[in-house]
Structure formats: C-alpha cells, structure tokens
Amino acid sequence: MGEENKVTLYGMWASPFVRRVKIALKIKGIPYEYVEEDLRNKSQFLLQYNPVHKKVPVLVHNGNPIAESLIILEYINETWKHGRKILPEDPFERAKVRFWADFLQQQFLDSLCSATKSREEAHEKAMKDVFKKLTVFEEGTEGFFPNGSPHFEGENLGFLDIVLCSLFGSHKVGEEALTMKIIDPERHPLVHSWVTAMNELPVVKETLPPRDKMVAFIQSLRGNSLD
Amino acid sequence: MAEEVKLFGSWASPYTSRVKVVLKLKGIEYENVEEDLSNKSPLLLKYNPIHKKVPVFLHHGKPIAESLIIIEYIDETWKHNPILPIDPYDRAMARFWAKFIDEKIQPAVWKTLLAGENEREAAIEEAHQLLKTLERELNGKKFFGGESLGFLDVAGNVVVWLEVSQEALGMNLLDKEKFPILHEWCQRVLDDDAFKQVMPPKEKLLAFTRARFEAFLGPK
C-alpha cells in the first residue's frame, strides 16, 4: 500500500477512546494498519503525530495526523462518504448527538476513574455521581427510540452509539473487576437495553478487548492506587 | 424571518458572543434574549435543563446548547459564508484547536486566578506554555481561518477577551512582549467589523470582570 490513502491508527488495547475509532473504521469498511503503543514508553511516531497531548488514539491518513477520538470520528464521517453515515444528515439531529456525546465525554470520565481508584466513601460518592448523570442521560435521550427499545440493524451504529458503547458497553467487565453494578437494568433501563443491543453486533464484539486481560487491567489500576 | 431564530445569552458571556459573531458574519437576523444569569428565565431552564447555561440557540422552536455545537449547526444550516473550513482535515484541525482552547487554555487561565501564592508561578508558566502552543498555530497567517475570521478565530474570542479584561484582574497573562503574534492577532480580531459590533464596550467589560472577580475571591 503506498502513501496514498494509507490509514494508520495508533492505539492501546484497553483504551475506550481507541475502540471508538476501531468501531468507526470497521463500520465504514476502511482498511488500516494498527500500531499498539506502550503508553509508558511512547513511540517517536506518537510523539511526533500528537505532540500537544501525546495520547492515543491518533489516526494518520495520507501522512496527516488527527488526534482526539470524537474529532477523528467526525473526520472519518466527512472523508469517507460512501456507506453508512456515522453522523445524522439533519443538522438538528446532528447537534443533538454531538451534545449528548459531549455530555458522555465530559461528565463521566473523572467519576469513573475516581470510582476505580478509590474505596468506601470516596468510591460511593463517585458512583453516586455516575448514577445521577446516567439518569440525566437516560431522561435526555428518551425520545431517541420512538419505536421502543434500541435496535440496530446490520451495523448502523452512529456517533452517540459508538461513544456510549465505548464508555459503558463493557460494563459487565467493569462490574466483575470492581464487584459492583454499574449499569443496573432497574435503575437505567434505557442505557441497559441500549448497550445490550449494541453488544450483540459483530462490529462491537470484534473490537472488545480480551475479557480476562481487561478485568486484570482494571483491577491493577485499582490496586496501584490503593495501599 | 427573525422570529424563527432566537438566541438566549448574556452580554458578558464570551460563549454567547461567539454565536453572535457567527450570526453577524452570516447576516442572520435573530431575536436576542438577554438573560440575567443571577435570575435565569424559565425559558432558558426549559431549553437547557441539563447545563442551565447560555448561550442557547432556538431555531423553529428547537433548542441547541453549547456554543461550538451551535456554531456547527448554524454553519450547516445557513451554508453561505462558511465558518468552518471546507477540507475535512482542516476542519479536524480547527475543531482540535477550539477544543484545546476550551479544555486546556481556559481552565489553565482560571487556575492562575485561583492559585495560592505557592502555586501561582507554576500555574502561570503552564498557561504561558499553552498560549505559546496556540500562538504557533497562527504560523504567519492573518487569522487562524486564513484571510478572514474562521471557526478557530471565533472560538479564540476567549483569548481576545482575556487580553482586554486581564487588567481588571490585576494580571498580564497575555503579555504582548511574550506573545507578540497572538497580541497582533487579537488586535486584528478586535478590528474586524462583525466582531466590533458584538464586543461589549471595554469599560463595561472591565467593570463587570472586576466585580465578578471580587465577588468570587473577596476584594483585593
């Protein structure tokens, strides 16, 4: 493959942000080279392609690097116009999914990290925050599925679906690692049925990190910050 | 028709101002609803129940919140005089740097204001580095958008507002000796027709900033 149209994704196996890009590339059927980064020893390429944040994911297309997962998703949507659209065509629908994707992005990461790395009171507080915001999300997106439960034909995941899937899709893995419920079908029925429906799709299953490895990883994140 | 387009905002909010600049650049008529942020209207709370903030844009009765999301909506709905670049890669870059401004520069500036004696110098150094990184992106151009104001110039209004209002905060974070290129860019933005019409008068902004800062931290 020459430089023309070459796509390279720099990532890390456990990163939910990288997973978003993998899902999008798969949905669009875009062939790419994947480069696994050791985040404790970042490659010169990563540092060259994302000097500002030095993070994954970075997508390099025709030698041009793009960083930040949501920005990469928008780029993919605008560059490969064939096949499934990742963002809705209607500007208002688009604004809605951008708003809620931004909400997911901004509101949960701190609390989820905090919950992973703390115990007892601090942990309780962080999870309470997560649940409260899940309720806001649940109520705000109620109208998105007028035909009832979320249902995905083929692999028609969109921008917001991908973000939700990357954040809470593997909730069962997190629940096993932290021995607690994160997505409770009684407390958050819409989110639960939403991620469950997505988890059935091949494109989602194929981008799942290995389960045992993930459980161990989350537990080590927790273990390294306690004691 | 002006009655189809409404903007809920505050004259003192640079985020509201971003949207106003874009509406001016595109010549879109709208009804301006000035919110008292200490006493938010029921309509604002209805249209933005999640964040309860300005700006909120209303088009055909449908509300949109978050300034950059509003701007993308406006650009996609009124396609003349595009604000975002046409090329997908340039668009990605504009979005990347706008995000950098909101998620890195803004919090760093706040940190310098709130930092205690011991942390202030480090906070200022961090803010300076971030501003330098942004300055480099101008790369000899008149505006981030090229010959005329674009998405990133509009998003960068918070940097312009900082330059204008920093004296009210007793600081010189955006020192024109340290950031000559950014300083010149600020002057060009302030001189732009659309921007000029939307920017609050300097004295009014200084007085507001001073009062807000003192309310926040107690008088100096």
Short mmCIF file of C-alpha atoms in Angstrom, two decimals:
data_model
loop_
_atom_site.label_atom_id
_atom_site.label_comp_id
_atom_site.label_asym_id
_atom_site.label_seq_id
_atom_site.Cartn_x
_atom_site.Cartn_y
_atom_site.Cartn_z
CA MET A 1 0.00 0.00 0.00
CA GLY A 2 1.51 3.35 -0.99
CA GLU A 3 1.20 6.56 0.97
CA GLU A 4 -1.94 7.43 -0.95
CA ASN A 5 -4.96 6.70 1.24
CA LYS A 6 -2.90 4.88 3.83
CA VAL A 7 -4.63 4.82 7.21
CA THR A 8 -2.77 4.09 10.43
CA LEU A 9 -4.29 4.00 13.90
CA TYR A 10 -2.03 4.43 16.91
CA GLY A 11 -3.74 2.96 19.94
CA MET A 12 -3.66 0.97 23.13
CA TRP A 13 -5.62 -2.25 23.58
CA ALA A 14 -7.55 -1.20 26.71
CA SER A 15 -8.42 2.34 25.64
CA PRO A 16 -12.15 3.03 25.13
CA PHE A 17 -11.22 6.08 23.04
CA VAL A 18 -9.20 3.95 20.62
CA ARG A 19 -12.05 1.46 20.49
CA ARG A 20 -14.36 4.20 19.20
CA VAL A 21 -12.12 4.73 16.20
CA LYS A 22 -11.80 0.99 15.56
CA ILE A 23 -15.59 0.63 15.53
CA ALA A 24 -15.97 3.57 13.14
CA LEU A 25 -13.30 2.26 10.75
CA LYS A 26 -14.93 -1.17 10.79
CA ILE A 27 -18.40 0.23 10.14
CA LYS A 28 -17.09 2.15 7.14
CA GLY A 29 -15.04 -0.82 5.93
CA ILE A 30 -11.83 1.22 5.88
CA PRO A 31 -8.66 -0.88 5.85
CA TYR A 32 -5.99 0.35 8.24
CA GLU A 33 -2.76 -0.53 9.94
CA TYR A 34 -2.93 -0.71 13.72
CA VAL A 35 0.05 0.23 15.88
CA GLU A 36 -0.06 -0.76 19.55
CA GLU A 37 1.58 1.83 21.80
CA ASP A 38 3.19 1.16 25.13
CA LEU A 39 1.97 4.24 26.98
CA ARG A 40 4.82 4.03 29.47
CA ASN A 41 7.25 4.20 26.57
CA LYS A 42 5.63 6.17 23.79
CA SER A 43 6.98 5.77 20.28
CA GLN A 44 8.64 8.64 18.45
CA PHE A 45 5.78 8.44 15.93
CA LEU A 46 3.14 9.05 18.56
CA LEU A 47 5.07 11.96 20.00
CA GLN A 48 5.59 13.39 16.53
CA TYR A 49 1.95 12.92 15.49
CA ASN A 50 0.39 14.16 18.72
CA PRO A 51 2.94 16.49 20.28
CA VAL A 52 0.27 18.51 22.08
CA HIS A 53 -1.40 15.74 24.11
CA LYS A 54 0.91 12.75 23.48
CA LYS A 55 -2.13 10.47 23.70
CA VAL A 56 -3.89 7.75 21.77
CA PRO A 57 -5.86 7.42 19.57
CA VAL A 58 -4.14 9.16 16.68
CA LEU A 59 -5.32 8.49 13.15
CA VAL A 60 -2.83 9.17 10.38
CA HIS A 61 -4.32 9.49 6.89
CA ASN A 62 -2.09 10.27 3.91
CA GLY A 63 0.60 11.24 6.39
CA ASN A 64 -1.70 13.72 8.16
CA PRO A 65 -2.30 13.06 11.87
CA ILE A 66 -5.59 13.67 13.68
CA ALA A 67 -5.96 13.36 17.45
CA GLU A 68 -8.96 13.30 19.82
CA SER A 69 -11.41 10.42 19.29
CA LEU A 70 -14.55 12.48 18.61
CA ILE A 71 -12.71 14.69 16.15
CA ILE A 72 -11.38 11.57 14.42
CA LEU A 73 -14.93 10.20 14.13
CA GLU A 74 -16.11 13.43 12.50
CA TYR A 75 -13.13 13.30 10.14
CA ILE A 76 -13.91 9.71 9.15
CA ASN A 77 -17.54 10.66 8.52
CA GLU A 78 -16.56 13.60 6.30
CA THR A 79 -13.74 11.92 4.40
CA TRP A 80 -15.21 8.51 3.51
CA LYS A 81 -18.58 9.49 2.22
CA HIS A 82 -19.62 6.04 0.97
CA GLY A 83 -21.58 3.59 3.05
CA ARG A 84 -23.09 4.20 6.45
CA LYS A 85 -23.08 7.70 7.84
CA ILE A 86 -21.75 7.98 11.35
CA LEU A 87 -23.46 11.32 11.96
CA PRO A 88 -27.06 12.13 11.01
CA GLU A 89 -27.59 14.22 7.87
CA ASP A 90 -30.08 16.59 9.51
CA PRO A 91 -28.25 19.46 11.26
CA PHE A 92 -30.55 19.44 14.29
CA GLU A 93 -30.26 15.68 14.79
CA ARG A 94 -26.52 16.12 14.40
CA ALA A 95 -26.45 18.83 17.07
CA LYS A 96 -28.39 16.53 19.41
CA VAL A 97 -25.96 13.63 19.07
CA ARG A 98 -22.97 15.97 19.39
CA PHE A 99 -24.47 17.43 22.56
CA TRP A 100 -25.03 14.04 24.19
CA ALA A 101 -21.70 12.62 23.03
CA ASP A 102 -20.07 15.69 24.58
CA PHE A 103 -22.08 15.08 27.75
CA LEU A 104 -20.83 11.49 27.96
CA GLN A 105 -17.31 12.62 27.25
CA GLN A 106 -17.24 15.45 29.80
CA GLN A 107 -19.32 14.13 32.65
CA PHE A 108 -18.24 10.58 33.36
CA LEU A 109 -14.52 10.12 32.98
CA ASP A 110 -13.46 11.80 36.20
CA SER A 111 -16.05 9.98 38.31
CA LEU A 112 -15.39 6.60 36.70
CA CYS A 113 -11.63 7.00 37.20
CA SER A 114 -12.21 8.11 40.75
CA ALA A 115 -14.53 5.17 41.44
CA THR A 116 -11.97 2.72 40.05
CA LYS A 117 -9.19 4.10 42.18
CA SER A 118 -10.94 4.64 45.50
CA ARG A 119 -12.68 2.77 48.26
CA GLU A 120 -15.58 3.19 50.66
CA GLU A 121 -16.79 6.77 50.99
CA ALA A 122 -14.85 8.25 48.08
CA HIS A 123 -15.87 5.33 45.91
CA GLU A 124 -19.53 5.63 46.96
CA LYS A 125 -19.53 9.32 46.21
CA ALA A 126 -18.00 8.80 42.76
CA MET A 127 -20.51 6.09 41.85
CA LYS A 128 -23.41 8.20 43.09
CA ASP A 129 -22.25 10.89 40.70
CA VAL A 130 -22.07 8.37 37.86
CA PHE A 131 -25.61 7.14 38.57
CA LYS A 132 -27.01 10.64 38.82
CA LYS A 133 -25.56 11.57 35.45
CA LEU A 134 -26.68 8.31 33.87
CA THR A 135 -30.21 9.28 34.89
CA VAL A 136 -29.80 12.68 33.24
CA PHE A 137 -28.55 10.95 30.10
CA GLU A 138 -31.35 8.40 30.22
CA GLU A 139 -34.03 11.07 30.56
CA GLY A 140 -32.47 13.29 27.94
CA THR A 141 -32.26 10.60 25.27
CA GLU A 142 -35.65 9.03 25.94
CA GLY A 143 -37.07 10.29 22.67
CA PHE A 144 -34.29 8.82 20.53
CA PHE A 145 -36.00 5.48 20.07
CA PRO A 146 -39.60 6.24 19.12
CA ASN A 147 -40.21 2.62 18.14
CA GLY A 148 -39.45 1.39 21.63
CA SER A 149 -36.23 -0.33 22.61
CA PRO A 150 -32.92 0.42 20.90
CA HIS A 151 -32.48 -1.81 17.93
CA PHE A 152 -29.64 -1.86 15.45
CA GLU A 153 -30.00 -3.38 12.04
CA GLY A 154 -26.83 -4.53 10.45
CA GLU A 155 -24.10 -2.36 11.89
CA ASN A 156 -25.81 1.01 11.80
CA LEU A 157 -24.16 2.44 14.88
CA GLY A 158 -23.92 6.18 14.96
CA PHE A 159 -21.73 8.74 16.69
CA LEU A 160 -23.56 8.67 20.02
CA ASP A 161 -23.97 4.88 19.98
CA ILE A 162 -20.23 4.47 19.49
CA VAL A 163 -19.38 6.81 22.36
CA LEU A 164 -21.87 5.13 24.71
CA CYS A 165 -20.65 1.70 23.69
CA SER A 166 -17.02 2.58 24.32
CA LEU A 167 -17.80 4.05 27.73
CA PHE A 168 -20.38 1.63 29.11
CA GLY A 169 -20.58 -1.22 26.61
CA SER A 170 -18.25 -3.43 28.59
CA HIS A 171 -19.91 -2.56 31.86
CA LYS A 172 -20.06 -6.24 32.81
CA VAL A 173 -16.28 -6.41 32.66
CA GLY A 174 -16.03 -3.36 34.90
CA GLU A 175 -18.65 -4.83 37.20
CA GLU A 176 -16.67 -8.05 37.53
CA ALA A 177 -13.43 -6.18 38.16
CA LEU A 178 -14.91 -3.83 40.74
CA THR A 179 -17.56 -6.25 42.10
CA MET A 180 -20.42 -3.80 41.84
CA LYS A 181 -23.22 -2.89 39.48
CA ILE A 182 -22.59 -0.04 37.05
CA ILE A 183 -25.47 -0.36 34.61
CA ASP A 184 -28.48 -1.66 36.50
CA PRO A 185 -31.46 -2.51 34.27
CA GLU A 186 -33.82 -1.37 37.00
CA ARG A 187 -32.15 1.95 37.60
CA HIS A 188 -31.22 2.74 33.99
CA PRO A 189 -33.38 0.55 31.73
CA LEU A 190 -32.78 2.55 28.55
CA VAL A 191 -29.00 2.63 28.85
CA HIS A 192 -29.01 -1.04 29.77
CA SER A 193 -31.09 -2.11 26.78
CA TRP A 194 -29.09 0.27 24.56
CA VAL A 195 -25.69 -1.23 25.41
CA THR A 196 -27.11 -4.77 25.44
CA ALA A 197 -28.44 -4.32 21.90
CA MET A 198 -25.09 -2.94 20.74
CA ASN A 199 -23.15 -5.75 22.38
CA GLU A 200 -24.91 -8.22 20.05
CA LEU A 201 -23.36 -6.67 16.97
CA PRO A 202 -20.30 -8.30 15.37
CA VAL A 203 -18.54 -4.96 14.96
CA VAL A 204 -18.81 -4.41 18.71
CA LYS A 205 -17.80 -7.94 19.65
CA GLU A 206 -14.79 -7.82 17.33
CA THR A 207 -13.43 -4.68 18.98
CA LEU A 208 -13.81 -5.93 22.54
CA PRO A 209 -10.53 -6.27 24.38
CA PRO A 210 -9.93 -9.76 25.79
CA ARG A 211 -12.12 -10.07 28.89
CA ASP A 212 -9.74 -11.59 31.41
CA LYS A 213 -6.97 -9.24 30.37
CA MET A 214 -9.37 -6.28 30.84
CA VAL A 215 -10.55 -7.42 34.28
CA ALA A 216 -6.94 -7.80 35.39
CA PHE A 217 -6.09 -4.39 33.95
CA ILE A 218 -8.92 -2.60 35.79
CA GLN A 219 -8.05 -4.42 39.00
CA SER A 220 -4.41 -3.40 38.68
CA LEU A 221 -5.44 0.24 38.12
CA ARG A 222 -7.40 -0.03 41.32
CA GLY A 223 -4.71 -1.92 43.19
CA ASN A 224 -1.99 0.53 42.19
CA SER A 225 -3.86 3.48 43.64
CA LEU A 226 -4.98 1.89 46.88
CA ASP A 227 -2.46 0.97 49.64
CA MET B 1 -37.61 35.62 9.42
CA ALA B 2 -36.18 36.92 12.65
CA GLU B 3 -38.88 35.36 14.80
CA GLU B 4 -37.75 31.87 13.82
CA VAL B 5 -34.30 32.44 15.26
CA LYS B 6 -33.68 33.28 18.89
CA LEU B 7 -30.55 33.47 20.99
CA PHE B 8 -30.65 33.29 24.77
CA GLY B 9 -27.48 34.79 26.08
CA SER B 10 -25.65 37.26 28.21
CA TRP B 11 -23.66 40.29 27.02
CA ALA B 12 -20.91 39.33 29.46
CA SER B 13 -20.55 35.76 28.21
CA PRO B 14 -17.83 35.20 25.60
CA TYR B 15 -19.59 31.94 24.68
CA THR B 16 -22.74 33.87 23.78
CA SER B 17 -20.56 36.33 21.92
CA ARG B 18 -19.14 33.54 19.75
CA VAL B 19 -22.58 32.75 18.43
CA LYS B 20 -23.41 36.44 17.91
CA VAL B 21 -20.25 36.92 15.84
CA VAL B 22 -21.17 33.99 13.60
CA LEU B 23 -24.74 35.26 13.17
CA LYS B 24 -23.30 38.65 12.20
CA LEU B 25 -20.77 37.13 9.79
CA LYS B 26 -23.59 35.28 8.05
CA GLY B 27 -26.03 38.18 8.22
CA ILE B 28 -28.66 36.09 10.01
CA GLU B 29 -31.41 38.04 11.73
CA TYR B 30 -32.41 36.85 15.15
CA GLU B 31 -34.16 37.85 18.32
CA ASN B 32 -31.72 38.43 21.15
CA VAL B 33 -32.95 37.44 24.60
CA GLU B 34 -30.72 38.89 27.31
CA GLU B 35 -30.58 36.63 30.36
CA ASP B 36 -29.88 37.75 33.89
CA LEU B 37 -27.58 34.93 34.94
CA SER B 38 -28.33 35.50 38.62
CA ASN B 39 -32.02 35.00 37.85
CA LYS B 40 -32.36 32.67 34.89
CA SER B 41 -35.60 32.75 32.97
CA PRO B 42 -37.97 29.74 32.96
CA LEU B 43 -37.49 29.52 29.19
CA LEU B 44 -33.72 29.18 29.50
CA LEU B 45 -34.12 26.47 32.11
CA LYS B 46 -36.65 24.73 29.87
CA TYR B 47 -34.42 24.87 26.78
CA ASN B 48 -31.20 23.90 28.55
CA PRO B 49 -32.27 21.83 31.54
CA ILE B 50 -29.01 19.87 31.53
CA HIS B 51 -26.47 22.66 31.92
CA LYS B 52 -28.78 25.65 32.55
CA LYS B 53 -26.28 27.87 30.75
CA VAL B 54 -26.10 30.40 27.98
CA PRO B 55 -25.94 30.50 25.05
CA VAL B 56 -28.99 28.58 23.88
CA PHE B 57 -29.99 28.85 20.24
CA LEU B 58 -33.57 28.33 19.18
CA HIS B 59 -34.47 27.61 15.56
CA HIS B 60 -38.05 26.71 14.58
CA GLY B 61 -38.66 26.13 18.29
CA LYS B 62 -35.85 23.59 18.60
CA PRO B 63 -33.15 24.38 21.17
CA ILE B 64 -29.41 23.81 20.84
CA ALA B 65 -26.89 24.37 23.62
CA GLU B 66 -23.07 24.62 23.77
CA SER B 67 -21.53 27.43 21.72
CA LEU B 68 -19.37 25.33 19.38
CA ILE B 69 -22.19 22.88 18.70
CA ILE B 70 -24.47 25.85 17.94
CA ILE B 71 -21.89 27.28 15.53
CA GLU B 72 -21.57 23.97 13.67
CA TYR B 73 -25.38 23.85 13.43
CA ILE B 74 -25.53 27.40 12.05
CA ASP B 75 -22.78 26.61 9.54
CA GLU B 76 -24.62 23.50 8.34
CA THR B 77 -28.00 25.21 8.15
CA TRP B 78 -27.01 28.55 6.56
CA LYS B 79 -24.37 27.41 4.13
CA HIS B 80 -23.22 30.79 2.75
CA ASN B 81 -20.04 32.41 4.16
CA PRO B 82 -18.81 29.16 5.69
CA ILE B 83 -17.21 29.47 9.12
CA LEU B 84 -15.59 26.06 9.19
CA PRO B 85 -13.03 25.14 6.52
CA ILE B 86 -14.25 23.01 3.62
CA ASP B 87 -11.47 20.40 3.70
CA PRO B 88 -12.09 17.61 6.27
CA TYR B 89 -8.52 17.72 7.55
CA ASP B 90 -8.62 21.50 8.04
CA ARG B 91 -11.96 21.07 9.80
CA ALA B 92 -10.42 18.49 12.11
CA MET B 93 -7.58 20.90 12.91
CA ALA B 94 -9.97 23.79 13.60
CA ARG B 95 -12.02 21.58 15.93
CA PHE B 96 -8.88 20.26 17.63
CA TRP B 97 -7.59 23.73 18.46
CA ALA B 98 -11.01 25.03 19.51
CA LYS B 99 -11.19 22.11 21.94
CA PHE B 100 -7.66 22.92 23.12
CA ILE B 101 -8.77 26.47 23.90
CA ASP B 102 -11.86 25.39 25.85
CA GLU B 103 -10.42 22.34 27.61
CA LYS B 104 -6.82 23.38 28.20
CA ILE B 105 -6.32 27.14 27.96
CA GLN B 106 -9.49 28.26 29.75
CA PRO B 107 -9.02 26.03 32.82
CA ALA B 108 -5.33 27.00 32.96
CA VAL B 109 -6.24 30.69 32.99
CA TRP B 110 -8.74 30.08 35.79
CA LYS B 111 -6.09 28.20 37.71
CA THR B 112 -3.80 31.22 37.68
CA LEU B 113 -6.59 33.30 39.19
CA LEU B 114 -7.43 30.83 41.90
CA ALA B 115 -3.91 29.64 42.70
CA GLY B 116 -2.44 30.33 46.09
CA GLU B 117 0.90 32.11 46.46
CA ASN B 118 2.90 28.88 46.24
CA GLU B 119 1.22 27.55 43.11
CA ARG B 120 0.77 30.77 41.19
CA GLU B 121 4.09 30.77 39.37
CA ALA B 122 3.69 27.20 38.17
CA ALA B 123 0.11 27.94 37.08
CA ILE B 124 1.25 30.98 35.12
CA GLU B 125 4.05 29.01 33.49
CA GLU B 126 1.57 26.32 32.41
CA ALA B 127 -0.85 28.90 30.98
CA HIS B 128 2.03 30.58 29.13
CA GLN B 129 3.11 27.31 27.54
CA LEU B 130 -0.41 26.59 26.36
CA LEU B 131 -0.79 30.09 24.91
CA LYS B 132 2.57 29.70 23.13
CA THR B 133 1.38 26.41 21.63
CA LEU B 134 -1.74 28.14 20.31
CA GLU B 135 0.27 31.11 19.03
CA ARG B 136 2.41 28.79 16.91
CA GLU B 137 -0.69 27.67 15.04
CA LEU B 138 -1.08 31.13 13.52
CA ASN B 139 2.04 30.34 11.53
CA GLY B 140 2.27 33.63 9.64
CA LYS B 141 -1.44 33.83 8.86
CA LYS B 142 -3.57 36.89 9.38
CA PHE B 143 -6.25 34.85 11.15
CA PHE B 144 -6.43 31.18 12.13
CA GLY B 145 -9.00 30.94 9.34
CA GLY B 146 -6.62 32.49 6.79
CA GLU B 147 -7.51 35.84 5.25
CA SER B 148 -10.71 36.21 7.25
CA LEU B 149 -12.21 35.08 10.56
CA GLY B 150 -12.94 31.39 10.80
CA PHE B 151 -14.16 28.89 13.37
CA LEU B 152 -10.96 28.94 15.39
CA ASP B 153 -10.80 32.74 15.48
CA VAL B 154 -14.36 32.76 16.79
CA ALA B 155 -13.55 30.06 19.37
CA GLY B 156 -10.44 32.05 20.23
CA ASN B 157 -12.53 35.02 21.33
CA VAL B 158 -11.94 33.95 24.93
CA VAL B 159 -8.26 34.73 24.37
CA VAL B 160 -9.21 38.13 22.98
CA TRP B 161 -11.49 38.78 25.96
CA LEU B 162 -8.63 37.78 28.25
CA GLU B 163 -6.36 40.32 26.62
CA VAL B 164 -8.96 43.04 27.01
CA SER B 165 -10.07 42.23 30.55
CA GLN B 166 -6.90 40.97 32.23
CA GLU B 167 -6.02 44.39 33.63
CA ALA B 168 -9.23 44.21 35.68
CA LEU B 169 -7.89 41.02 37.21
CA GLY B 170 -4.56 42.62 38.06
CA MET B 171 -2.68 40.33 35.74
CA ASN B 172 -0.76 40.40 32.49
CA LEU B 173 -1.01 36.78 31.46
CA LEU B 174 -1.17 37.60 27.77
CA ASP B 175 1.88 39.83 27.85
CA LYS B 176 2.36 41.44 24.45
CA GLU B 177 6.13 41.19 24.81
CA LYS B 178 5.89 37.46 25.38
CA PHE B 179 3.16 36.88 22.79
CA PRO B 180 3.65 39.47 20.04
CA ILE B 181 2.00 37.35 17.36
CA LEU B 182 -1.03 36.49 19.47
CA HIS B 183 -1.30 40.13 20.54
CA GLU B 184 -1.36 41.29 16.90
CA TRP B 185 -3.95 38.67 16.07
CA CYS B 186 -6.10 39.94 18.97
CA GLN B 187 -5.90 43.45 17.54
CA ARG B 188 -6.95 42.24 14.08
CA VAL B 189 -9.89 40.34 15.57
CA LEU B 190 -10.96 43.37 17.62
CA ASP B 191 -10.78 45.43 14.45
CA ASP B 192 -12.98 43.07 12.46
CA ASP B 193 -16.38 44.56 11.58
CA ALA B 194 -18.54 41.70 12.80
CA PHE B 195 -16.52 41.28 15.97
CA LYS B 196 -16.58 45.00 16.72
CA GLN B 197 -20.35 45.12 16.55
CA VAL B 198 -20.69 42.31 19.02
CA MET B 199 -17.89 43.02 21.52
CA PRO B 200 -19.11 44.76 24.71
CA PRO B 201 -17.57 48.18 25.44
CA LYS B 202 -14.21 47.78 27.16
CA GLU B 203 -15.03 49.79 30.28
CA LYS B 204 -18.25 47.87 30.80
CA LEU B 205 -16.39 44.56 30.47
CA LEU B 206 -13.61 45.68 32.82
CA ALA B 207 -16.08 46.81 35.47
CA PHE B 208 -18.01 43.55 35.21
CA THR B 209 -14.86 41.43 35.34
CA ARG B 210 -13.54 43.33 38.34
CA ALA B 211 -16.84 42.96 40.22
CA ARG B 212 -17.16 39.27 39.39
CA PHE B 213 -13.58 38.54 40.40
CA GLU B 214 -14.02 40.32 43.71
CA ALA B 215 -17.29 38.54 44.38
CA PHE B 216 -15.55 35.27 43.69
CA LEU B 217 -12.41 35.81 45.69
CA GLY B 218 -13.19 38.69 48.01
CA PRO B 219 -11.84 42.21 47.36
CA LYS B 220 -8.07 42.56 46.88
#
